[in-house]
């Protein structure tokens, strides 16, 4: 039974209606440079999302989260990047190793992406309405006038004030928040199944952040889109996500429903992250507890558990044996030998 | 936008005055009495000398000389040669030759230069790129007159594809080979500029966005990057038109084309001050005009600049 | 946990090329550039060619026993290649091989001297204009524009025709006076962009004076592109100088230069191509090697081009 995409009206032969919208399995991405050893940016990432779900991928800079997102749409420049293992499937269809022509059926139409810095991500010499209208004109062969009208309508939907008047303005004439709205409009124009948001609010003020997140949430609800939110900001994640994947040094440390993760982390890294965030409701006074040390050089990831040099709970086993990502109950996964201890809330040995 | 244009126009005035003053200084404030030099070894009677001096304002203080000269300029009078001929008419005769030569070179360097540059920019690091880079490096390194003579010898004399000198065949035939020679340096520059600009823009974030939007590679290149990439190229081409006219001295000499380049060179040798100043002023004017047009054009092409 | 916004791919690639941030060697721009340069065959080719030319300029006696314009026998005028005379003879009957060798010195000397002079001027003016901005900047910018508007060959020819002396010193002076503008502009725009960097602001906040900021902080960071351009510039200066010699307004006899040799060759080369070919090849190779070096240096210094 071929899956007919009702919205865009053509089939995607081989698509499996039962499969999750987007599934990543054991993805490995490497960067090669001529003058240094290869950088292992992503080491075994797996997740899946279905309709209406929000998955957050949380990690610091250098954790591999953006790279994995770009790999989905085939946006990585290969060289220097190389996908050395794993699968990425949209509705069961393999996305890796596909030619550009085929991927164009997916990009923008079924899986859309918005980027962090809207100023550089938008073409500086083309008006914003034209950039949005391009989606209709190219994918649906809509005429100029109609496409433009639809673009302006979309701008109004994402609440850009005076949309009609500002349609021909250039990106640099908008504020950061407005630009991000333009990007969101562009991404949602064709009502995609999956939206990947790569640090959409990092470059914005806190109040604007909230507005943008709200817009994303509303859009998602309206279109029943799967949302993959990539961020380093714990605060942003708490409100919006259903599930969280915590990444470190290219690997998954923990995966859990959001409430469970915040209430009771199952990995020392998550524990450390939560402890480092200043919280109004905490009664303990005193200093914030940062995670000691610094993220590893991705060309020389520590043996065993990548987090072990900075882990307060680390023991001998952690330096030699790499922990598997295993189930620790309740639909949760953790890559720690001593996840149960963390879950139980036991104090770390060296505290 | 208009503020920008007006500002540029205002900036031109001091530059024009400065450059013409500079030329004037160089030519006339140099040692030696130009009139006496004109006469060669023959001694001139004092009355003739005085009359000539008065005629050409040579006894006035330098600044006054310059002032009168500038005044004349504004009425379109480029001065007179020491033999009484108007510099303006002297130029008019020869101007078309130089203009045709410069135009040929310009069109050549634009079309072939951008073509090569796009080819190289798209095939970065591969054979096409290396080839273009190699050829353009060669063209930049070999001085124009060497290229000129080699081309003349090889394509003109030996192969007989082009006329070797003169303007007998009119435009375009007579101007093809000299035009190519004159434009060869600019061609190399344009090609490299296009190449670098295109390669840079292809890596820009907005290209990634366009790809993520599902645009075809062709569309991304043509619709999104080409326009951005060509901005610096267009600016260079605009300015180069002025350069080409000034640089025609050598090419006109090699191919014996009676243009203003040849004229000004002869006049320098003969120390005919007014002609040199006249022609140079004219060339400077063209250069400044070209610069102005380019700046305005740039404002149109790149919306970001309009709001500075 | 929040650093400034930057893409992960850039981060990953940068980490790789910088050799790591944790406990690793701090990569420097020039150090990395050298590593990159070493691997390129173009660099070595250009370096060898250039070294050869410089050797010719410094120690011509290694290659020929004759002095410049010596040992000329008019009877041999324009003769072709013969035993002991690999390049033949020039119009005066001098050994062309020897003449071409001697032509290297003034050419390279002028090229280097002019570029160094222009570099010094551009550093001073460019830094002052870029750093202080305002009226000083506007003034320097206008002066630059004025000199820019003057067609080079014309201006040079005018000056030289009136100059009594056409020696190497005069040529250098003229070329510097007419050529300082390009590098100054670049220096100025570089300084302007570096001036706004945070580390400059930090230095100022720590009480550093203007001069110190200019020379310790701004200059080292702004200089790379200017350096690249100056290398390319040497080639261009050499080409210009040769053009002026060829037009007859540059160096004069008895100075020996390639441009002069080409000037003489133009009337005879149809029948005696060797008069043109040998000086032309040497001249072109010299300019070529400077330009190749400049190119490869620019690529090596630009971290984004890897």
mmCIF file of C-alpha atoms in Angstrom, chain B:
data_model
loop_
_atom_site.group_PDB
_atom_site.id
_atom_site.type_symbol
_atom_site.label_atom_id
_atom_site.label_comp_id
_atom_site.label_asym_id
_atom_site.label_seq_id
_atom_site.Cartn_x
_atom_site.Cartn_y
_atom_site.Cartn_z
ATOM 1 C CA UNK B 1 19.205 55.868 -1.066
ATOM 2 C CA UNK B 2 19.371 59.347 -2.459
ATOM 3 C CA UNK B 3 21.283 60.602 0.498
ATOM 4 C CA UNK B 4 23.875 58.030 -0.366
ATOM 5 C CA UNK B 5 24.094 59.198 -3.954
ATOM 6 C CA UNK B 6 24.351 62.841 -3.007
ATOM 7 C CA UNK B 7 27.014 62.090 -0.482
ATOM 8 C CA UNK B 8 29.078 60.302 -3.074
ATOM 9 C CA UNK B 9 28.662 63.176 -5.497
ATOM 10 C CA UNK B 10 29.881 65.645 -2.927
ATOM 11 C CA UNK B 11 32.893 63.498 -2.161
ATOM 12 C CA UNK B 12 33.947 63.576 -5.775
ATOM 13 C CA UNK B 13 34.516 67.319 -5.911
ATOM 14 C CA UNK B 14 37.547 67.549 -3.630
ATOM 15 C CA UNK B 15 39.001 64.474 -5.225
ATOM 16 C CA UNK B 16 38.638 65.962 -8.677
ATOM 17 C CA UNK B 17 40.232 69.193 -7.600
ATOM 18 C CA UNK B 18 42.980 67.342 -5.821
ATOM 19 C CA UNK B 19 43.809 65.095 -8.743
ATOM 20 C CA UNK B 20 43.799 67.840 -11.340
ATOM 21 C CA UNK B 21 45.910 70.006 -9.085
ATOM 22 C CA UNK B 22 48.318 67.141 -8.708
ATOM 23 C CA UNK B 23 48.599 66.632 -12.436
ATOM 24 C CA UNK B 24 48.952 70.326 -13.039
ATOM 25 C CA UNK B 25 51.671 70.540 -10.445
ATOM 26 C CA UNK B 26 53.549 67.620 -11.888
ATOM 27 C CA UNK B 27 53.491 68.970 -15.385
ATOM 28 C CA UNK B 28 54.025 72.645 -14.909
ATOM 29 C CA UNK B 29 55.848 73.072 -11.680
ATOM 30 C CA UNK B 30 58.723 71.012 -12.975
ATOM 31 C CA UNK B 31 62.011 72.621 -13.879
ATOM 32 C CA UNK B 32 62.392 74.141 -17.286
ATOM 33 C CA UNK B 33 60.428 76.580 -19.326
ATOM 34 C CA UNK B 34 58.065 74.586 -21.527
ATOM 35 C CA UNK B 35 57.914 77.236 -24.195
ATOM 36 C CA UNK B 36 61.641 77.377 -24.495
ATOM 37 C CA UNK B 37 61.742 73.618 -24.703
ATOM 38 C CA UNK B 38 59.233 73.753 -27.500
ATOM 39 C CA UNK B 39 61.488 75.956 -29.477
ATOM 40 C CA UNK B 40 64.296 73.450 -29.177
ATOM 41 C CA UNK B 41 67.723 74.841 -29.834
ATOM 42 C CA UNK B 42 66.528 77.910 -31.689
ATOM 43 C CA UNK B 43 66.642 81.022 -29.563
ATOM 44 C CA UNK B 44 63.346 82.890 -29.526
ATOM 45 C CA UNK B 45 63.121 86.644 -29.642
ATOM 46 C CA UNK B 46 62.053 88.075 -26.300
ATOM 47 C CA UNK B 47 58.829 89.527 -27.656
ATOM 48 C CA UNK B 48 57.648 86.161 -28.901
ATOM 49 C CA UNK B 49 58.574 84.548 -25.623
ATOM 50 C CA UNK B 50 56.671 87.166 -23.665
ATOM 51 C CA UNK B 51 53.643 86.887 -25.859
ATOM 52 C CA UNK B 52 53.583 83.140 -25.517
ATOM 53 C CA UNK B 53 54.070 83.369 -21.791
ATOM 54 C CA UNK B 54 51.170 85.764 -21.492
ATOM 55 C CA UNK B 55 49.014 83.584 -23.710
ATOM 56 C CA UNK B 56 49.532 80.536 -21.574
ATOM 57 C CA UNK B 57 49.485 82.390 -18.283
ATOM 58 C CA UNK B 58 52.970 81.171 -17.555
ATOM 59 C CA UNK B 59 53.959 84.295 -15.700
ATOM 60 C CA UNK B 60 51.157 84.130 -13.221
ATOM 61 C CA UNK B 61 51.632 82.609 -9.820
ATOM 62 C CA UNK B 62 51.079 78.900 -9.940
ATOM 63 C CA UNK B 63 47.802 78.937 -8.102
ATOM 64 C CA UNK B 64 46.387 81.550 -10.419
ATOM 65 C CA UNK B 65 47.446 79.458 -13.375
ATOM 66 C CA UNK B 66 45.650 76.529 -11.913
ATOM 67 C CA UNK B 67 42.589 78.603 -11.150
ATOM 68 C CA UNK B 68 42.333 79.833 -14.690
ATOM 69 C CA UNK B 69 42.807 76.354 -15.933
ATOM 70 C CA UNK B 70 40.009 75.048 -13.754
ATOM 71 C CA UNK B 71 37.781 77.850 -14.955
ATOM 72 C CA UNK B 72 38.433 76.906 -18.541
ATOM 73 C CA UNK B 73 37.712 73.323 -17.752
ATOM 74 C CA UNK B 74 34.286 74.106 -16.478
ATOM 75 C CA UNK B 75 33.433 75.660 -19.818
ATOM 76 C CA UNK B 76 34.630 72.581 -21.620
ATOM 77 C CA UNK B 77 37.861 74.129 -22.734
ATOM 78 C CA UNK B 78 40.649 71.646 -22.260
ATOM 79 C CA UNK B 79 43.286 74.127 -23.259
ATOM 80 C CA UNK B 80 45.387 74.667 -26.344
ATOM 81 C CA UNK B 81 48.584 73.155 -27.556
ATOM 82 C CA UNK B 82 51.548 75.420 -28.048
ATOM 83 C CA UNK B 83 50.803 75.391 -31.738
ATOM 84 C CA UNK B 84 47.344 76.765 -31.196
ATOM 85 C CA UNK B 85 45.289 73.645 -31.731
ATOM 86 C CA UNK B 86 42.523 72.972 -29.278
ATOM 87 C CA UNK B 87 43.302 70.029 -27.066
ATOM 88 C CA UNK B 88 39.676 69.121 -27.146
ATOM 89 C CA UNK B 89 39.627 68.672 -30.909
ATOM 90 C CA UNK B 90 42.899 66.774 -30.751
ATOM 91 C CA UNK B 91 41.306 64.326 -28.384
ATOM 92 C CA UNK B 92 38.071 64.059 -30.326
ATOM 93 C CA UNK B 93 39.903 62.724 -33.336
ATOM 94 C CA UNK B 94 41.620 60.031 -31.371
ATOM 95 C CA UNK B 95 39.030 59.351 -28.767
ATOM 96 C CA UNK B 96 36.926 56.909 -30.779
ATOM 97 C CA UNK B 97 39.881 54.642 -31.337
ATOM 98 C CA UNK B 98 40.635 54.359 -27.658
ATOM 99 C CA UNK B 99 36.982 54.012 -26.792
ATOM 100 C CA UNK B 100 36.541 51.114 -29.184
ATOM 101 C CA UNK B 101 39.667 49.450 -27.903
ATOM 102 C CA UNK B 102 38.639 49.843 -24.290
ATOM 103 C CA UNK B 103 35.104 48.652 -24.995
ATOM 104 C CA UNK B 104 36.343 45.547 -26.774
ATOM 105 C CA UNK B 105 38.696 44.729 -23.928
ATOM 106 C CA UNK B 106 35.971 45.353 -21.372
ATOM 107 C CA UNK B 107 33.383 43.126 -22.969
ATOM 108 C CA UNK B 108 35.991 40.444 -23.441
ATOM 109 C CA UNK B 109 37.163 40.481 -19.862
ATOM 110 C CA UNK B 110 33.618 40.566 -18.554
ATOM 111 C CA UNK B 111 32.266 37.628 -20.492
ATOM 112 C CA UNK B 112 35.278 35.358 -20.455
ATOM 113 C CA UNK B 113 36.345 36.420 -16.983
ATOM 114 C CA UNK B 114 33.017 35.733 -15.332
ATOM 115 C CA UNK B 115 32.657 32.541 -17.320
ATOM 116 C CA UNK B 116 35.999 31.205 -16.144
ATOM 117 C CA UNK B 117 35.353 32.405 -12.643
ATOM 118 C CA UNK B 118 32.025 30.632 -12.351
ATOM 119 C CA UNK B 119 33.544 27.483 -13.733
ATOM 120 C CA UNK B 120 36.360 27.586 -11.223
ATOM 121 C CA UNK B 121 34.141 28.570 -8.312
ATOM 122 C CA UNK B 122 31.801 25.666 -8.901
ATOM 123 C CA UNK B 123 34.568 23.142 -9.290
ATOM 124 C CA UNK B 124 36.626 24.274 -6.345
ATOM 125 C CA UNK B 125 39.697 22.155 -5.815
ATOM 126 C CA UNK B 126 39.180 20.120 -8.957
ATOM 127 C CA UNK B 127 40.720 20.213 -12.396
ATOM 128 C CA UNK B 128 38.667 23.073 -13.809
ATOM 129 C CA UNK B 129 39.532 25.238 -10.848
ATOM 130 C CA UNK B 130 43.238 24.492 -10.990
ATOM 131 C CA UNK B 131 43.339 25.110 -14.717
ATOM 132 C CA UNK B 132 41.637 28.461 -14.436
ATOM 133 C CA UNK B 133 43.820 29.427 -11.533
ATOM 134 C CA UNK B 134 46.932 28.495 -13.470
ATOM 135 C CA UNK B 135 45.971 30.398 -16.584
ATOM 136 C CA UNK B 136 44.925 33.502 -14.701
ATOM 137 C CA UNK B 137 48.089 33.496 -12.627
ATOM 138 C CA UNK B 138 50.056 33.403 -15.827
ATOM 139 C CA UNK B 139 48.070 36.243 -17.335
ATOM 140 C CA UNK B 140 48.605 38.397 -14.291
ATOM 141 C CA UNK B 141 52.289 37.723 -14.172
ATOM 142 C CA UNK B 142 53.274 38.345 -17.708
ATOM 143 C CA UNK B 143 53.432 42.083 -18.340
ATOM 144 C CA UNK B 144 50.972 43.393 -20.903
ATOM 145 C CA UNK B 145 53.557 44.414 -23.423
ATOM 146 C CA UNK B 146 55.065 40.957 -23.412
ATOM 147 C CA UNK B 147 51.650 39.451 -23.977
ATOM 148 C CA UNK B 148 51.103 42.024 -26.670
ATOM 149 C CA UNK B 149 54.218 41.259 -28.644
ATOM 150 C CA UNK B 150 53.834 37.529 -28.249
ATOM 151 C CA UNK B 151 50.247 37.691 -29.429
ATOM 152 C CA UNK B 152 51.146 39.947 -32.286
ATOM 153 C CA UNK B 153 53.928 37.663 -33.375
ATOM 154 C CA UNK B 154 52.042 34.457 -32.949
ATOM 155 C CA UNK B 155 48.453 35.172 -33.839
ATOM 156 C CA UNK B 156 49.056 38.082 -36.147
ATOM 157 C CA UNK B 157 52.206 37.346 -38.057
ATOM 158 C CA UNK B 158 52.643 33.603 -37.869
ATOM 159 C CA UNK B 159 49.064 32.387 -37.929
ATOM 160 C CA UNK B 160 47.641 35.382 -39.707
ATOM 161 C CA UNK B 161 44.357 35.220 -37.853
ATOM 162 C CA UNK B 162 44.334 38.905 -37.012
ATOM 163 C CA UNK B 163 45.698 42.081 -38.521
ATOM 164 C CA UNK B 164 48.957 42.957 -36.828
ATOM 165 C CA UNK B 165 48.578 46.695 -36.638
ATOM 166 C CA UNK B 166 46.554 49.709 -37.595
ATOM 167 C CA UNK B 167 42.852 50.315 -37.838
ATOM 168 C CA UNK B 168 42.368 49.481 -41.481
ATOM 169 C CA UNK B 169 39.735 46.868 -40.955
ATOM 170 C CA UNK B 170 37.736 49.011 -38.615
ATOM 171 C CA UNK B 171 35.764 47.713 -35.720
ATOM 172 C CA UNK B 172 35.693 44.956 -34.589
ATOM 173 C CA UNK B 173 38.322 43.165 -36.587
ATOM 174 C CA UNK B 174 41.174 45.565 -36.064
ATOM 175 C CA UNK B 175 40.410 45.800 -32.405
ATOM 176 C CA UNK B 176 40.020 42.128 -31.566
ATOM 177 C CA UNK B 177 43.610 41.190 -30.899
ATOM 178 C CA UNK B 178 44.560 44.437 -29.164
ATOM 179 C CA UNK B 179 41.343 44.245 -27.166
ATOM 180 C CA UNK B 180 42.133 40.748 -26.002
ATOM 181 C CA UNK B 181 45.662 41.744 -25.083
ATOM 182 C CA UNK B 182 44.514 44.827 -23.213
ATOM 183 C CA UNK B 183 41.816 42.899 -21.434
ATOM 184 C CA UNK B 184 43.942 39.919 -20.478
ATOM 185 C CA UNK B 185 45.014 41.292 -17.146
ATOM 186 C CA UNK B 186 41.497 42.361 -16.207
ATOM 187 C CA UNK B 187 40.221 38.987 -17.377
ATOM 188 C CA UNK B 188 42.463 37.222 -14.934
ATOM 189 C CA UNK B 189 41.402 39.513 -12.114
ATOM 190 C CA UNK B 190 37.700 39.155 -12.862
ATOM 191 C CA UNK B 191 37.975 35.397 -13.076
ATOM 192 C CA UNK B 192 39.718 35.151 -9.726
ATOM 193 C CA UNK B 193 37.363 37.561 -8.059
ATOM 194 C CA UNK B 194 34.344 35.674 -9.337
ATOM 195 C CA UNK B 195 35.866 32.400 -8.273
ATOM 196 C CA UNK B 196 36.609 33.489 -4.734
ATOM 197 C CA UNK B 197 33.331 35.279 -4.308
ATOM 198 C CA UNK B 198 31.321 32.344 -5.589
ATOM 199 C CA UNK B 199 33.210 29.830 -3.478
ATOM 200 C CA UNK B 200 32.663 31.984 -0.408
ATOM 201 C CA UNK B 201 28.981 32.438 -1.033
ATOM 202 C CA UNK B 202 28.457 28.769 -1.700
ATOM 203 C CA UNK B 203 29.471 28.129 1.870
ATOM 204 C CA UNK B 204 27.252 30.777 3.345
ATOM 205 C CA UNK B 205 24.535 29.909 5.842
ATOM 206 C CA UNK B 206 21.746 31.055 3.585
ATOM 207 C CA UNK B 207 22.802 28.532 0.989
ATOM 208 C CA UNK B 208 22.338 25.847 3.586
ATOM 209 C CA UNK B 209 18.888 27.226 4.313
ATOM 210 C CA UNK B 210 17.971 27.225 0.646
ATOM 211 C CA UNK B 211 19.106 23.620 0.354
ATOM 212 C CA UNK B 212 17.090 22.739 3.438
ATOM 213 C CA UNK B 213 14.095 24.332 1.734
ATOM 214 C CA UNK B 214 14.401 21.755 -0.989
ATOM 215 C CA UNK B 215 15.744 24.027 -3.703
ATOM 216 C CA UNK B 216 17.655 22.366 -6.507
ATOM 217 C CA UNK B 217 21.380 22.923 -6.715
ATOM 218 C CA UNK B 218 20.960 24.813 -9.948
ATOM 219 C CA UNK B 219 18.437 27.151 -8.441
ATOM 220 C CA UNK B 220 20.551 27.708 -5.371
ATOM 221 C CA UNK B 221 23.525 28.647 -7.484
ATOM 222 C CA UNK B 222 21.765 30.841 -9.989
ATOM 223 C CA UNK B 223 19.034 32.408 -7.925
ATOM 224 C CA UNK B 224 20.779 32.768 -4.602
ATOM 225 C CA UNK B 225 24.529 32.827 -4.876
ATOM 226 C CA UNK B 226 25.246 34.283 -8.289
ATOM 227 C CA UNK B 227 23.771 37.643 -7.566
ATOM 228 C CA UNK B 228 25.569 37.983 -4.258
ATOM 229 C CA UNK B 229 28.797 36.757 -5.787
ATOM 230 C CA UNK B 230 28.751 39.120 -8.704
ATOM 231 C CA UNK B 231 28.511 42.241 -6.589
ATOM 232 C CA UNK B 232 32.255 42.675 -6.053
ATOM 233 C CA UNK B 233 32.888 41.649 -9.642
ATOM 234 C CA UNK B 234 30.593 44.300 -11.006
ATOM 235 C CA UNK B 235 32.273 46.910 -8.884
ATOM 236 C CA UNK B 236 35.660 45.932 -10.204
ATOM 237 C CA UNK B 237 34.469 45.897 -13.807
ATOM 238 C CA UNK B 238 33.053 49.356 -13.453
ATOM 239 C CA UNK B 239 36.271 50.775 -12.148
ATOM 240 C CA UNK B 240 38.326 48.857 -14.650
ATOM 241 C CA UNK B 241 36.750 50.655 -17.587
ATOM 242 C CA UNK B 242 38.562 53.752 -16.469
ATOM 243 C CA UNK B 243 41.766 51.771 -16.018
ATOM 244 C CA UNK B 244 41.525 50.309 -19.478
ATOM 245 C CA UNK B 245 41.412 53.680 -21.081
ATOM 246 C CA UNK B 246 44.398 54.882 -19.178
ATOM 247 C CA UNK B 247 46.299 51.671 -19.742
ATOM 248 C CA UNK B 248 45.892 51.732 -23.468
ATOM 249 C CA UNK B 249 49.195 53.547 -23.854
ATOM 250 C CA UNK B 250 51.170 50.379 -24.228
ATOM 251 C CA UNK B 251 48.699 48.469 -26.362
ATOM 252 C CA UNK B 252 48.159 51.337 -28.732
ATOM 253 C CA UNK B 253 51.895 51.552 -29.143
ATOM 254 C CA UNK B 254 52.326 47.898 -29.965
ATOM 255 C CA UNK B 255 49.461 47.695 -32.424
ATOM 256 C CA UNK B 256 49.883 51.187 -33.787
ATOM 257 C CA UNK B 257 46.398 52.367 -33.016
ATOM 258 C CA UNK B 258 46.039 56.161 -33.194
ATOM 259 C CA UNK B 259 44.271 56.659 -29.903
ATOM 260 C CA UNK B 260 44.663 59.132 -27.070
ATOM 261 C CA UNK B 261 47.075 56.804 -25.297
ATOM 262 C CA UNK B 262 49.528 57.110 -28.116
ATOM 263 C CA UNK B 263 48.916 60.833 -28.220
ATOM 264 C CA UNK B 264 49.558 61.450 -24.588
ATOM 265 C CA UNK B 265 52.729 59.417 -24.696
ATOM 266 C CA UNK B 266 54.107 61.429 -27.560
ATOM 267 C CA UNK B 267 53.121 64.638 -25.847
ATOM 268 C CA UNK B 268 54.937 63.664 -22.705
ATOM 269 C CA UNK B 269 58.079 63.055 -24.690
ATOM 270 C CA UNK B 270 57.679 66.394 -26.397
ATOM 271 C CA UNK B 271 56.899 68.104 -23.124
ATOM 272 C CA UNK B 272 53.639 69.439 -24.470
ATOM 273 C CA UNK B 273 52.222 70.301 -21.118
ATOM 274 C CA UNK B 274 48.725 71.396 -22.083
ATOM 275 C CA UNK B 275 48.042 68.234 -24.029
ATOM 276 C CA UNK B 276 49.231 66.006 -21.247
ATOM 277 C CA UNK B 277 47.215 67.834 -18.658
ATOM 278 C CA UNK B 278 44.182 67.979 -20.893
ATOM 279 C CA UNK B 279 44.117 64.307 -21.696
ATOM 280 C CA UNK B 280 44.966 63.234 -18.178
ATOM 281 C CA UNK B 281 42.192 65.412 -16.791
ATOM 282 C CA UNK B 282 39.796 63.840 -19.196
ATOM 283 C CA UNK B 283 40.853 60.351 -18.174
ATOM 284 C CA UNK B 284 40.559 61.229 -14.511
ATOM 285 C CA UNK B 285 37.074 62.537 -15.097
ATOM 286 C CA UNK B 286 36.086 59.300 -16.734
ATOM 287 C CA UNK B 287 37.635 57.314 -13.935
ATOM 288 C CA UNK B 288 35.786 59.286 -11.267
ATOM 289 C CA UNK B 289 32.559 59.012 -13.191
ATOM 290 C CA UNK B 290 32.970 55.279 -13.537
ATOM 291 C CA UNK B 291 33.625 55.044 -9.799
ATOM 292 C CA UNK B 292 30.508 57.023 -9.052
ATOM 293 C CA UNK B 293 28.330 54.871 -11.281
ATOM 294 C CA UNK B 294 29.764 51.767 -9.713
ATOM 295 C CA UNK B 295 29.064 53.012 -6.209
ATOM 296 C CA UNK B 296 25.483 53.802 -7.096
ATOM 297 C CA UNK B 297 25.080 50.472 -8.817
ATOM 298 C CA UNK B 298 26.459 48.798 -5.733
ATOM 299 C CA UNK B 299 23.784 50.489 -3.698
ATOM 300 C CA UNK B 300 21.166 48.954 -5.926
ATOM 301 C CA UNK B 301 22.658 45.505 -5.857
ATOM 302 C CA UNK B 302 23.322 45.254 -2.159
ATOM 303 C CA UNK B 303 20.423 46.591 -0.105
ATOM 304 C CA UNK B 304 22.462 46.504 3.060
ATOM 305 C CA UNK B 305 24.644 49.368 1.927
ATOM 306 C CA UNK B 306 21.782 51.777 1.411
ATOM 307 C CA UNK B 307 21.263 52.364 5.033
ATOM 308 C CA UNK B 308 24.745 53.266 6.127
#
